[in-house]
Coordinates of C-alpha atoms in Angstrom, one line a residue:
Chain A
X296 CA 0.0 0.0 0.0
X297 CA 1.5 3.2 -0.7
X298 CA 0.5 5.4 1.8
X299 CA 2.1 3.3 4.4
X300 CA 5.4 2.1 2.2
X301 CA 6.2 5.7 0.9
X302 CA 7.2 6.4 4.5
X303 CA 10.1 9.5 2.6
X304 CA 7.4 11.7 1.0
X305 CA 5.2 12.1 4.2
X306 CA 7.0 15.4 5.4
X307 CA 6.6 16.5 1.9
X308 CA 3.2 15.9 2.0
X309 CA 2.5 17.3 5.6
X310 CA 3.7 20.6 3.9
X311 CA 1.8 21.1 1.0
X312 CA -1.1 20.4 2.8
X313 CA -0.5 23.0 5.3
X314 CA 0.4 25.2 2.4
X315 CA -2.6 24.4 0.4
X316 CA -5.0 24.6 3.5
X317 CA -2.6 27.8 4.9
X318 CA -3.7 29.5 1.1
X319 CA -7.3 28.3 1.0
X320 CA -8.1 29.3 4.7
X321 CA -6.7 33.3 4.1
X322 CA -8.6 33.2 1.1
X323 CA -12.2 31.9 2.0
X324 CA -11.3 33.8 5.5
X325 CA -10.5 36.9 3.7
X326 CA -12.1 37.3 0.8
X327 CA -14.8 34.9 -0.7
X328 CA -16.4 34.7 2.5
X329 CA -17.3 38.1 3.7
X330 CA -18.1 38.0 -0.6
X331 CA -20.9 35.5 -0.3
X332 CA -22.1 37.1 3.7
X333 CA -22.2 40.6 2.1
X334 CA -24.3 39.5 -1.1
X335 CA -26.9 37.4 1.2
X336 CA -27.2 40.2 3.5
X337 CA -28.0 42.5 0.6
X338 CA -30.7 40.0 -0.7
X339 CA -32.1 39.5 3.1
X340 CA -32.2 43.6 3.7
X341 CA -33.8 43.4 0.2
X342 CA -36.3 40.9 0.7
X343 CA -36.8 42.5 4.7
X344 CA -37.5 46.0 2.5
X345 CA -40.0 44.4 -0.1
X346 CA -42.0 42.6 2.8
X347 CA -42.4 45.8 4.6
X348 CA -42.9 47.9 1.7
X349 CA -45.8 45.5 0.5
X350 CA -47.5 45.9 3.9
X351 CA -46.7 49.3 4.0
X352 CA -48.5 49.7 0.9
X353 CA -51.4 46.7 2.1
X354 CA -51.8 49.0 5.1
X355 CA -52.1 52.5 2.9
X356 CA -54.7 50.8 0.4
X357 CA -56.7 49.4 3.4
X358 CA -57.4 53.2 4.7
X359 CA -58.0 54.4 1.2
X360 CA -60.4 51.6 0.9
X361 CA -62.2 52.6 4.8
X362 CA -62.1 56.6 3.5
X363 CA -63.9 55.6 -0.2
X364 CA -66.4 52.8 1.8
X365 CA -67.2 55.5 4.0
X366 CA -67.6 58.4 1.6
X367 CA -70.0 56.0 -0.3
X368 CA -72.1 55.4 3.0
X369 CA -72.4 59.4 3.1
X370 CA -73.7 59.6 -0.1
X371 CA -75.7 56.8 0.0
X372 CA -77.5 57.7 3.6
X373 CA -78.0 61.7 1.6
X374 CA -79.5 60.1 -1.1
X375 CA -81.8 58.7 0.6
X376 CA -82.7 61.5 3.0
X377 CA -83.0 62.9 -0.3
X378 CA -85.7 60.9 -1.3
X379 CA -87.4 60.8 2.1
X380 CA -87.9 64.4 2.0
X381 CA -88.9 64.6 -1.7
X382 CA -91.3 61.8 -0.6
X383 CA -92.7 63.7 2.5
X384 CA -92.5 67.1 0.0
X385 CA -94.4 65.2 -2.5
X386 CA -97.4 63.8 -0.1
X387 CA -97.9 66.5 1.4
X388 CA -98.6 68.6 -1.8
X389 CA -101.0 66.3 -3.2
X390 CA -102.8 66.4 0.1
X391 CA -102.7 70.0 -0.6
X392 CA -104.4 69.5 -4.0
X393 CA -106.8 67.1 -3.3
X394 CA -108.3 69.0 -0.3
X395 CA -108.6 71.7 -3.0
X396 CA -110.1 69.5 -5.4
X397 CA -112.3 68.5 -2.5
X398 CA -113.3 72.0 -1.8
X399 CA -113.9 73.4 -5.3
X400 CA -115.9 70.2 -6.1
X401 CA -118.4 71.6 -3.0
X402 CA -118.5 74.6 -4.3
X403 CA -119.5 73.4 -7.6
X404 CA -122.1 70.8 -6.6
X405 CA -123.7 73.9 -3.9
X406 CA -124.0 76.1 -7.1
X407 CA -125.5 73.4 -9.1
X408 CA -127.7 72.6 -6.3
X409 CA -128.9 76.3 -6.3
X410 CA -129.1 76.7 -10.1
X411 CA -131.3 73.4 -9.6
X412 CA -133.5 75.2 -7.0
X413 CA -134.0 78.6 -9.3
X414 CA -135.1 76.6 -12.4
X415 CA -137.6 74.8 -10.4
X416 CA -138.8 77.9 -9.0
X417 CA -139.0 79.7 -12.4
X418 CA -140.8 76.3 -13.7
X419 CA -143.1 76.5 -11.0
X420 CA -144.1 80.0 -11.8
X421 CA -144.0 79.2 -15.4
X422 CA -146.8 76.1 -14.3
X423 CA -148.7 79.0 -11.7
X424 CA -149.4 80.7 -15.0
X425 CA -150.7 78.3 -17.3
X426 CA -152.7 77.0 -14.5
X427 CA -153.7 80.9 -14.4
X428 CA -154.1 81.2 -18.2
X429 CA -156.1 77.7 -18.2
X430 CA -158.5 78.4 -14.8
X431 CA -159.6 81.8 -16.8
X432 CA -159.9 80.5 -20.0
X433 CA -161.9 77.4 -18.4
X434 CA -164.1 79.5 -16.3
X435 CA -164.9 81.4 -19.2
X436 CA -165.7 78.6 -21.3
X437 CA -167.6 77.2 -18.4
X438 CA -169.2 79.6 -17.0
X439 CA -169.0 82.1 -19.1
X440 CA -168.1 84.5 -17.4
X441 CA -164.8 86.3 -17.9
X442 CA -162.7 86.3 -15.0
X443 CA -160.3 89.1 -14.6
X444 CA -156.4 88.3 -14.9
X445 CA -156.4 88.7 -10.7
X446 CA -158.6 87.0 -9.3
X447 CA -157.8 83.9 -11.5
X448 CA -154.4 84.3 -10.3
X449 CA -155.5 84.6 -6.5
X450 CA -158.1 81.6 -6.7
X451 CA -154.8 79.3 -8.6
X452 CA -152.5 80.6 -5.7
X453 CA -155.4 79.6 -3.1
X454 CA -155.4 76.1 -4.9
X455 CA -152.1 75.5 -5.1
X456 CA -151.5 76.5 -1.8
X457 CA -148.5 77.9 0.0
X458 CA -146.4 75.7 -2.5
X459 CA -145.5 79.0 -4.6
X460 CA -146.2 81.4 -2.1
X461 CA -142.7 82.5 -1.5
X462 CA -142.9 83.8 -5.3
X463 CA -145.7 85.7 -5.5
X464 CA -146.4 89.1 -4.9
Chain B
X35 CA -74.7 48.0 -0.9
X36 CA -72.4 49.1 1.0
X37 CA -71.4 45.9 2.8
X38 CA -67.8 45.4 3.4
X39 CA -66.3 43.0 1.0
X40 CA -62.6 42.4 1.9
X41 CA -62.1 39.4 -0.2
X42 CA -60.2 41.1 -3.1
X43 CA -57.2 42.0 -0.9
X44 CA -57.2 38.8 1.0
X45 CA -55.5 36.9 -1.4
X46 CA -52.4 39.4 -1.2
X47 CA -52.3 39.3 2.5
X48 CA -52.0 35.8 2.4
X49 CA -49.6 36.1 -0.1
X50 CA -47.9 38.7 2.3
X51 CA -48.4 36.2 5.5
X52 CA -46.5 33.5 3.9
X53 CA -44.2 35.4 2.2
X54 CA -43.0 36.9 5.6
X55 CA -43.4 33.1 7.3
X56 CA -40.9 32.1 4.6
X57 CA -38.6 34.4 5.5
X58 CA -38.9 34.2 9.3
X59 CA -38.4 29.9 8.7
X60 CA -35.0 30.9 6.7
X61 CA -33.5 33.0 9.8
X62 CA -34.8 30.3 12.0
X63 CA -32.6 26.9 12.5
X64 CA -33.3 23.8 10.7
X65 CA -33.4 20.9 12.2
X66 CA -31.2 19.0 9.3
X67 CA -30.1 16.0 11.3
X68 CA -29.0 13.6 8.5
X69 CA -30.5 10.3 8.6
X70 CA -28.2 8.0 10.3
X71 CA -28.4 3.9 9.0
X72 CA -28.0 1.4 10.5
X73 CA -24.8 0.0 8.7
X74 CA -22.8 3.6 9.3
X75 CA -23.5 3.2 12.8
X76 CA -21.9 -0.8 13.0
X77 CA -18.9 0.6 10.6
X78 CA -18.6 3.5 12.7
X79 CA -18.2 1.2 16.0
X80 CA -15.8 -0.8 14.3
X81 CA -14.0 2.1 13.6
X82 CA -13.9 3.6 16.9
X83 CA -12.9 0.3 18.8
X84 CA -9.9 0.0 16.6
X85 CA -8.8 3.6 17.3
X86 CA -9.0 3.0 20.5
X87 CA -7.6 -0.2 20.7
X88 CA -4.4 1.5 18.5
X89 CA -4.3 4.3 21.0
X90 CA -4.3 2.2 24.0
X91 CA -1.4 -0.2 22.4
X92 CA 0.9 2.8 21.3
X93 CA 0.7 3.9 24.8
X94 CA 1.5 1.1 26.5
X95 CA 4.4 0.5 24.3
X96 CA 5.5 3.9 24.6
X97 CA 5.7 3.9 28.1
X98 CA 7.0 -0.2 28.4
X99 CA 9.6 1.6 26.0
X100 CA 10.3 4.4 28.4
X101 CA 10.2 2.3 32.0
X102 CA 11.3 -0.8 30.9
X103 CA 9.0 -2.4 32.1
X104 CA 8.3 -5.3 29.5
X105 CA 4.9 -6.0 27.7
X106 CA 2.9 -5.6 31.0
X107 CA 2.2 -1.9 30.5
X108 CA 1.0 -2.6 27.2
X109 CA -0.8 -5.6 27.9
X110 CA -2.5 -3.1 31.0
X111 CA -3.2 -0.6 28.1
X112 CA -4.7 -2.7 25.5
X113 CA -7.0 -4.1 28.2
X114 CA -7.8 -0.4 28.8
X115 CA -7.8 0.6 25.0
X116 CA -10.7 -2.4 24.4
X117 CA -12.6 -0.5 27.1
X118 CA -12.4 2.8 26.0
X119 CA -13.6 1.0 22.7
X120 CA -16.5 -0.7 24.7
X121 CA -17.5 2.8 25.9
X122 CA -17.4 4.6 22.8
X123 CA -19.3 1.7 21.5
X124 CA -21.9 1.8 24.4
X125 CA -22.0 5.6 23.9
X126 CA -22.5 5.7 20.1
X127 CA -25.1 2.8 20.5
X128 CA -27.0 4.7 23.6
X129 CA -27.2 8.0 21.2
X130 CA -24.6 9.5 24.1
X131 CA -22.1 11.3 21.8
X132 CA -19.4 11.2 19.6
X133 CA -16.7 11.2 22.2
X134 CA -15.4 12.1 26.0
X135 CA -17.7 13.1 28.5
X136 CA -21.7 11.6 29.1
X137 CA -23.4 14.0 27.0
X138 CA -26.2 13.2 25.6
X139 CA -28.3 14.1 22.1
X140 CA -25.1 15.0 20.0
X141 CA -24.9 11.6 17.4
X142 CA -25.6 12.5 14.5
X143 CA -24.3 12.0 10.7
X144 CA -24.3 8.8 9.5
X145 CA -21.1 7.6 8.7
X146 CA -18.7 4.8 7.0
X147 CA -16.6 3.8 9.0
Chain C
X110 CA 1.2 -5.5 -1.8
X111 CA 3.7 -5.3 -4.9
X112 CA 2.8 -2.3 -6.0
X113 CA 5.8 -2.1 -8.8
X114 CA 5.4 -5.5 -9.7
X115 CA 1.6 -5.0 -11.1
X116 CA 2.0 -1.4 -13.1
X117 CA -1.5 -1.0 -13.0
X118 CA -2.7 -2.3 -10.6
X119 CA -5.5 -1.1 -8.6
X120 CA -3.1 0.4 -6.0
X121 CA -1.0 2.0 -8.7
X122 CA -3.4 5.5 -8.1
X123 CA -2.1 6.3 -4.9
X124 CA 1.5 6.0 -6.3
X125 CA 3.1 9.6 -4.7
X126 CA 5.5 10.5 -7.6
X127 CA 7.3 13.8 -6.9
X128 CA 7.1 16.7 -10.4
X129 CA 9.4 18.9 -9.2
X130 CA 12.2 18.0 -6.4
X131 CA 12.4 20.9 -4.2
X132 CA 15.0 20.4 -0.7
X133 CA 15.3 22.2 2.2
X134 CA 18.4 21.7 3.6
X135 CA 18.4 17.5 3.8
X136 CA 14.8 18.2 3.7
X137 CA 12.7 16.9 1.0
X138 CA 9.9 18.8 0.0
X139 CA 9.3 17.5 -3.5
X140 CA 6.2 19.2 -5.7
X141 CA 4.2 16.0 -5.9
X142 CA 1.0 14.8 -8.1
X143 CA -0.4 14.8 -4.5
X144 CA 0.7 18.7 -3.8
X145 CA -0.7 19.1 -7.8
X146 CA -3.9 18.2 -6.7
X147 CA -4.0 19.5 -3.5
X148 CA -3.3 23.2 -5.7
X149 CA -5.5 22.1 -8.2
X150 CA -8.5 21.8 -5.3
X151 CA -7.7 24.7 -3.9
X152 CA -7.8 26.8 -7.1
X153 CA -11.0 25.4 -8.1
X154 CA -13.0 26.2 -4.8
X155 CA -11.0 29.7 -4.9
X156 CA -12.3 30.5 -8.3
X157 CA -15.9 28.3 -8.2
X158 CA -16.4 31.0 -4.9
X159 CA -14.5 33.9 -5.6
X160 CA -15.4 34.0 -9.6
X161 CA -19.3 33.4 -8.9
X162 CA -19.6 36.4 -6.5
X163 CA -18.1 38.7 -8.7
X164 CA -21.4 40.3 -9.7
X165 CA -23.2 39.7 -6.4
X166 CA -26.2 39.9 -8.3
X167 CA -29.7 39.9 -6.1
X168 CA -31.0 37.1 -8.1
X169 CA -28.1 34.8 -7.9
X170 CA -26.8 33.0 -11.2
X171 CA -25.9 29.2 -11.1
X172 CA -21.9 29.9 -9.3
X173 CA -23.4 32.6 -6.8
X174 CA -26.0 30.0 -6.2
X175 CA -23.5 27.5 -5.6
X176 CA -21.3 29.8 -3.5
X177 CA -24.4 30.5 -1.7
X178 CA -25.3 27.4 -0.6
X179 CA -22.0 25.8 0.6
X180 CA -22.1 29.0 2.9
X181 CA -25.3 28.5 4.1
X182 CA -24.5 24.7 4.4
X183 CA -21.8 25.1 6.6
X184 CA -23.1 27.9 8.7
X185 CA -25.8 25.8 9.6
X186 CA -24.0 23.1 10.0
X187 CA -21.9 25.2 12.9
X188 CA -24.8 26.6 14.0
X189 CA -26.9 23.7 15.0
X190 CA -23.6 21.7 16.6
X191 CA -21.8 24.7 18.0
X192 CA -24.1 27.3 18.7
X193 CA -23.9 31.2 18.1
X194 CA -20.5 30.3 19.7
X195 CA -19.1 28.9 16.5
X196 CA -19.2 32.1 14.3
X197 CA -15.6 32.7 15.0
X198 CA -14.9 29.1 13.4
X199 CA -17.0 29.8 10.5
X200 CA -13.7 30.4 8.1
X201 CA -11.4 27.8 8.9
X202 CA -14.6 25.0 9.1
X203 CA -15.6 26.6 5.9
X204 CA -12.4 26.1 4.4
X205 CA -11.7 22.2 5.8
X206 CA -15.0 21.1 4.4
X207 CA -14.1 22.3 0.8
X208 CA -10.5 21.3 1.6
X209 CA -11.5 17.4 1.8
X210 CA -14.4 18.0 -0.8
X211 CA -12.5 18.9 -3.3
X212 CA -9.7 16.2 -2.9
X213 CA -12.0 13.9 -2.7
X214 CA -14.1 15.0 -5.7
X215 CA -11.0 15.3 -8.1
X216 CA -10.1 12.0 -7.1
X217 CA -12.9 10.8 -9.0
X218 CA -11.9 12.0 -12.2
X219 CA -9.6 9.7 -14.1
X220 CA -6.1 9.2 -14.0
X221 CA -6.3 11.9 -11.2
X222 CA -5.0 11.6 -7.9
X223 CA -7.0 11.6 -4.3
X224 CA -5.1 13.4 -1.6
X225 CA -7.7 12.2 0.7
X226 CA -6.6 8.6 0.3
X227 CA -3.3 9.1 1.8
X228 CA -3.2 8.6 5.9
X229 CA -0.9 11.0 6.4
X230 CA -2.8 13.9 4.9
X231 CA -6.0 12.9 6.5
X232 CA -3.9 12.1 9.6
X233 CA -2.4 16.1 9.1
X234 CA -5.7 17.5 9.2
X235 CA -7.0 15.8 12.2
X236 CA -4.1 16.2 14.2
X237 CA -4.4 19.8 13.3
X238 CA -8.2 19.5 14.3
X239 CA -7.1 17.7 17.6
X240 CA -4.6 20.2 18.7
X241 CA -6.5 23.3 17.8
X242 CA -9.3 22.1 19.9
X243 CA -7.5 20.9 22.9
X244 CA -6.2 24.3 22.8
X245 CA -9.0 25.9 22.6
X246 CA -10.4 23.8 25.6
X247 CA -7.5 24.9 27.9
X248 CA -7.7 28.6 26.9
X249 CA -11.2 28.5 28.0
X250 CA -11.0 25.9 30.6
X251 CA -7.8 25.7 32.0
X252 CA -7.0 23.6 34.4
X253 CA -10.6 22.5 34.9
X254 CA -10.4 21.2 31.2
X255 CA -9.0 17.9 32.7
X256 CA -12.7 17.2 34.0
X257 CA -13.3 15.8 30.6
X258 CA -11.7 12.8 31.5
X259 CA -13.7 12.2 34.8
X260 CA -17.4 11.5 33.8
X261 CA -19.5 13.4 35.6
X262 CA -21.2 10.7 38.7
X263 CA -17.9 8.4 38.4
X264 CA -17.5 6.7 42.3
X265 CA -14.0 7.9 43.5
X266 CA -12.7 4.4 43.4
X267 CA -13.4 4.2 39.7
X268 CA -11.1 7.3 38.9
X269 CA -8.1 5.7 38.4
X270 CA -10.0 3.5 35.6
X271 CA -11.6 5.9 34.3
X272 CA -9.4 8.5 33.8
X273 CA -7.0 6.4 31.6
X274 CA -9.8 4.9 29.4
X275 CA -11.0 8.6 29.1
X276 CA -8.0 9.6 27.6
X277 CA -7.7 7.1 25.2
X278 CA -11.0 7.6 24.4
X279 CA -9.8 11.5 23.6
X280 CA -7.0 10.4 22.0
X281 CA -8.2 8.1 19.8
X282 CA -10.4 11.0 18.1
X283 CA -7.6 12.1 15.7
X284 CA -7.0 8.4 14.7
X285 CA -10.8 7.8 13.8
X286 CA -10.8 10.7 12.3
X287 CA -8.0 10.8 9.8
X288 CA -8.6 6.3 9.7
X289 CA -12.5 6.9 8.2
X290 CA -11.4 9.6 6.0
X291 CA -8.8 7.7 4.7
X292 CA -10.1 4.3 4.6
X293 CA -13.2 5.4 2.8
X294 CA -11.4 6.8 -0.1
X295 CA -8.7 4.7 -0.4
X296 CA -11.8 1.3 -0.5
X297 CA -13.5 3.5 -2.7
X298 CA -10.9 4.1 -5.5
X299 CA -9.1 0.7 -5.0
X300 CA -12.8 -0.6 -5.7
X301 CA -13.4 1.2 -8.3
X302 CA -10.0 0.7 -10.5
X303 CA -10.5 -3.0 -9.2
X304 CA -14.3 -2.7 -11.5
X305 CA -12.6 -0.9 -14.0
X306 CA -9.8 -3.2 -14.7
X307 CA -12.3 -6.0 -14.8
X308 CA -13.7 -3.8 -18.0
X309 CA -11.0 -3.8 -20.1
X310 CA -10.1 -7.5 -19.1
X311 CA -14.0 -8.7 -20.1
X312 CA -13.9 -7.0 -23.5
X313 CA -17.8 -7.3 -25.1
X314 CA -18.8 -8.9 -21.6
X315 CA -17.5 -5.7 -20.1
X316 CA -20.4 -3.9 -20.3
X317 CA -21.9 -5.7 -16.7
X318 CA -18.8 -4.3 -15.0
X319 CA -19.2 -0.8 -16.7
X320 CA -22.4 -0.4 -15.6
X321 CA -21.3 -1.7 -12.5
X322 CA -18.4 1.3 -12.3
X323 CA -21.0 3.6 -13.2
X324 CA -23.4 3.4 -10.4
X325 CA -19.8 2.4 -7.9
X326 CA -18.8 6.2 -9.3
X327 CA -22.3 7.4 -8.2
X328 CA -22.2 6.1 -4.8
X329 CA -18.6 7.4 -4.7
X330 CA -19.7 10.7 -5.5
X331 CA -22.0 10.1 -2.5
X332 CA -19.5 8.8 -0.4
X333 CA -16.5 11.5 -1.1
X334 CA -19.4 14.2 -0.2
X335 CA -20.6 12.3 3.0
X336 CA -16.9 12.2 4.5
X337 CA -16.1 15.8 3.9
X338 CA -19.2 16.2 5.5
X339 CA -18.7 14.1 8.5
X340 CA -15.3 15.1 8.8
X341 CA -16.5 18.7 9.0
X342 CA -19.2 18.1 11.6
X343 CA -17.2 16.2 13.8
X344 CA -15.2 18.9 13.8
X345 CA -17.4 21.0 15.0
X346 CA -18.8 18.7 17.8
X347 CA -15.3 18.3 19.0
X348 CA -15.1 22.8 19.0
X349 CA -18.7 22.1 20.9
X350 CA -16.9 19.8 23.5
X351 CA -14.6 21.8 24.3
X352 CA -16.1 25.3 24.1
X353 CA -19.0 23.6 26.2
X354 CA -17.4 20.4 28.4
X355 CA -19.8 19.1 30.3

């Protein structure tokens, strides 16, 4: 086996590994690895940054999302006082209206009503003197005997009673 | 209507949850205990019974060399070099450690030996 | 094992043959294939490292990602088995692990050479291990660093037993260290070549045994990883031993 019969070479050996691993050590001690510490440091600082950022930003969108919900629940809840009081506004007009309706209707059927009662008085007059006009000329016929325009009319009103009494004179 | 619907930005703050738990679990340590079979563990206590067998022999003659005293030192320190084997052996197999000293919960690596 | 007698033989790899004689005095400290590849590992992890952070880019390319994971490999590795603690041994740990790596690795490549297979390297670098950490035990220990050797709940009586078997048990760290290091590669490669000759020796037939060397080469690749690994973490248990006791 070599590594035990070459018994001469060992101290060479022993050095150039101490050299080697002397060399490497200073190196990787000195330079590569602060290298490789410094570049994950960076990326971990990095990363650290974007995470905060990101809820940084999260947090800023949330309020800007509370302020516009918000702002729409103002205008929504004005809206619709809105339309309450345009309701209410609205109501209370037509109950304006309609009591006027009401009220010019009653005046309208009371006018009627007394147009009504002043035809039927000027028919009943109208009737007083044909029955007039038809007790003379039938009394004439009759009896022959020409009865004077007043007395007709005073023996008509008599017969007719006090039905037309409020128009005569 | 206006009901609070916090579903769109949910997705990114689980996003944001995880992405932070990910980074928390790299700074944290992991437990990356290599799997240890059952073969490394019998070459291993082959190995460390020899070494300390060879130990306990080289001493022996060193000193037998030094006093003059014969083979008995060395015969004394072979007996005590199987021991110290026996230990390391009862150690290793008992999950004790790799070496001097009771102390427990430090095997690990599996290993040729 | 007649290494000259069989030129290529499956032992014929770890064959140290010197390129350039250099002496010190009577001292020989000849440039050899093993010190080539040694250089030739030590470049490569220099410039796979050093040449991938060059543009430390913040969405790594394939060598930063490389570089980046070996880092973080390691420094958890030191992490979980030494604790906060082990910071300070970040570099050299760092550099052992790609150290044996990357001898082992290159010894896969043919007609390379595998400074891991040699005991004496291997031995080197866990003598070193074993000295720097005993070191580093008395410095922060002192005196009291000899209660390693006493388990702690040992009867009185027992103390002169124990004590010796202790330290054999502490000594024989280095030695099961640089042996399993050692041992793997050197079974590994010998097994492999042994494979490989059986190729060229079948002919047509040697297509079983190449697919044989092909998944061997695999598991090598497996292997050569695993003991830079477990030479590296062992390591570190050791620095957590001693910076911790018991």
């Amino acid at each position: 086996m070599p590594q035990l019969e070459q018994i001469d070479t060992y101290l060479s050996q022993v050095f150039w590994t101490a050299l080697c691993f002397g060399i490497l050590w200073i190196v990787m001690w000195k330079v590569t690895l602060p290298r490789i510490a410094m570049a994950l440091e960076q990326r971990q600082s990095r990363l650290d940054d974007d995470l905060e950022r990101a809820a940084l930003i999260k947090e800023e969108a949330d309020t800007v999302r509370e302020g516009y919900e918000k702002a729409l629940a103002e205008a929504h809840a004005e809206g619709q006082a809105a339309i309450r009081k345009q309701t209410a506004e609205l109501s209370e007009d037509s109950a304006r209206r309609h009591a006027e309706l009401t009220e010019s209707l009653a005046k309208k059927i009371k006018k009627a009503e007394a147009n009504i009662a002043a035809e039927k008085t000027r028919a009943m007059e109208s009737v007083r003197e044909v029955a007039v006009e038809a007790a003379s000329a039938a009394t004439e016929r009759l009896v022959g005997v020409s009865v004077d325009a007043e007395r007709a009319r005073r023996a008509v009103e008599s017969a007719m009673g006090k039905t037309g009494s409020g128009d005569g004179d | 209507m206006s009901e609070r619907d916090p579903s769109p930005s949910k997705g990114f703050e689980a996003r944001l949850a995880e992405a932070r738990a990910v980074r928390d679990g790299e700074r944290g340590t992991k437990d990356g205990a290599a799997a240890r079979s059952g073969m490394g563990v019998a070459l291993r206590i082959g190995l460390e019974m020899v070494s300390a067998l060879i130990v306990g022999v080289g001493i022996g003659w060193l000193l037998d060399w030094w006093l003059g005293t014969g083979p008995w030192l060395m015969i004394l320190f072979f007996v005590l070099g199987s021991a110290a084997g026996m230990l390391s052996v009862f150690r290793t197999a008992s999950g004790l450690g790799q070496g001097v000293g009771y102390k427990p919960g430090k095997g690990k690596g599996s290993e040729r030996g | 094992m007649a290494t000259e007698s069989q030129p290529h033989g499956p032992l014929e790899q770890f064959i140290i043959q010197p390129l350039v004689d250099v002496k010190l005095g009577s001292v020989d400290l000849s440039f050899t294939n093993s010190a080539l590849t040694m250089i030739m590992a030590v470049g490569l992890v220099i410039a796979m490292l050093t040449i991938g952070m060059r543009r430390r880019a913040l969405v790594p390319g394939r060598w930063q990602s490389i570089a980046e994971l070996s880092y973080e490999f390691i420094a958890n590795m030191l992490r979980e088995n030494v604790g906060s603690e082990g910071r300070r041994f970040f570099p050299v740990i760092f550099s052992l692990f790609m150290f044996v790596l990357f001898g082992n690795m290159i010894g896969m490549l043919p007609y390379s050479f595998t400074f891991t297979s040699h005991l004496i390297v291997t031995f080197a670098l866990a003598l070193a291990v074993f000295a720097a950490v005993t070191i580093l035990g008395f410095v922060r220990h002192g005196m009291h660093f000899f209660s390693f050797f006493v388990p702690p709940g040992t009867p009185l009586l027992m103390w002169p037993l124990m004590i010796p078997i202790e330290i054999i048990s502490y000594l024989s760290r280095p030695i099961s260290l640089a042996v399993r290091l050692f041992a793997n590669m050197t079974a590994g490669h010998t097994l492999l070549k042994v494979f490989a000759g059986f190729i060229a020796a079948l002919g047509v037939l040697g297509v079983v045994p190449f697919a044989l060397v092909i998944a061997l080469t695999g598991l090598e690749v497996l292997i050569a990883f695993l003991q830079a690994y477990i030479f590296t973490i062992l390591t570190c248990i050791y620095i957590h031993d001693a910076l911790h006791m018991h």
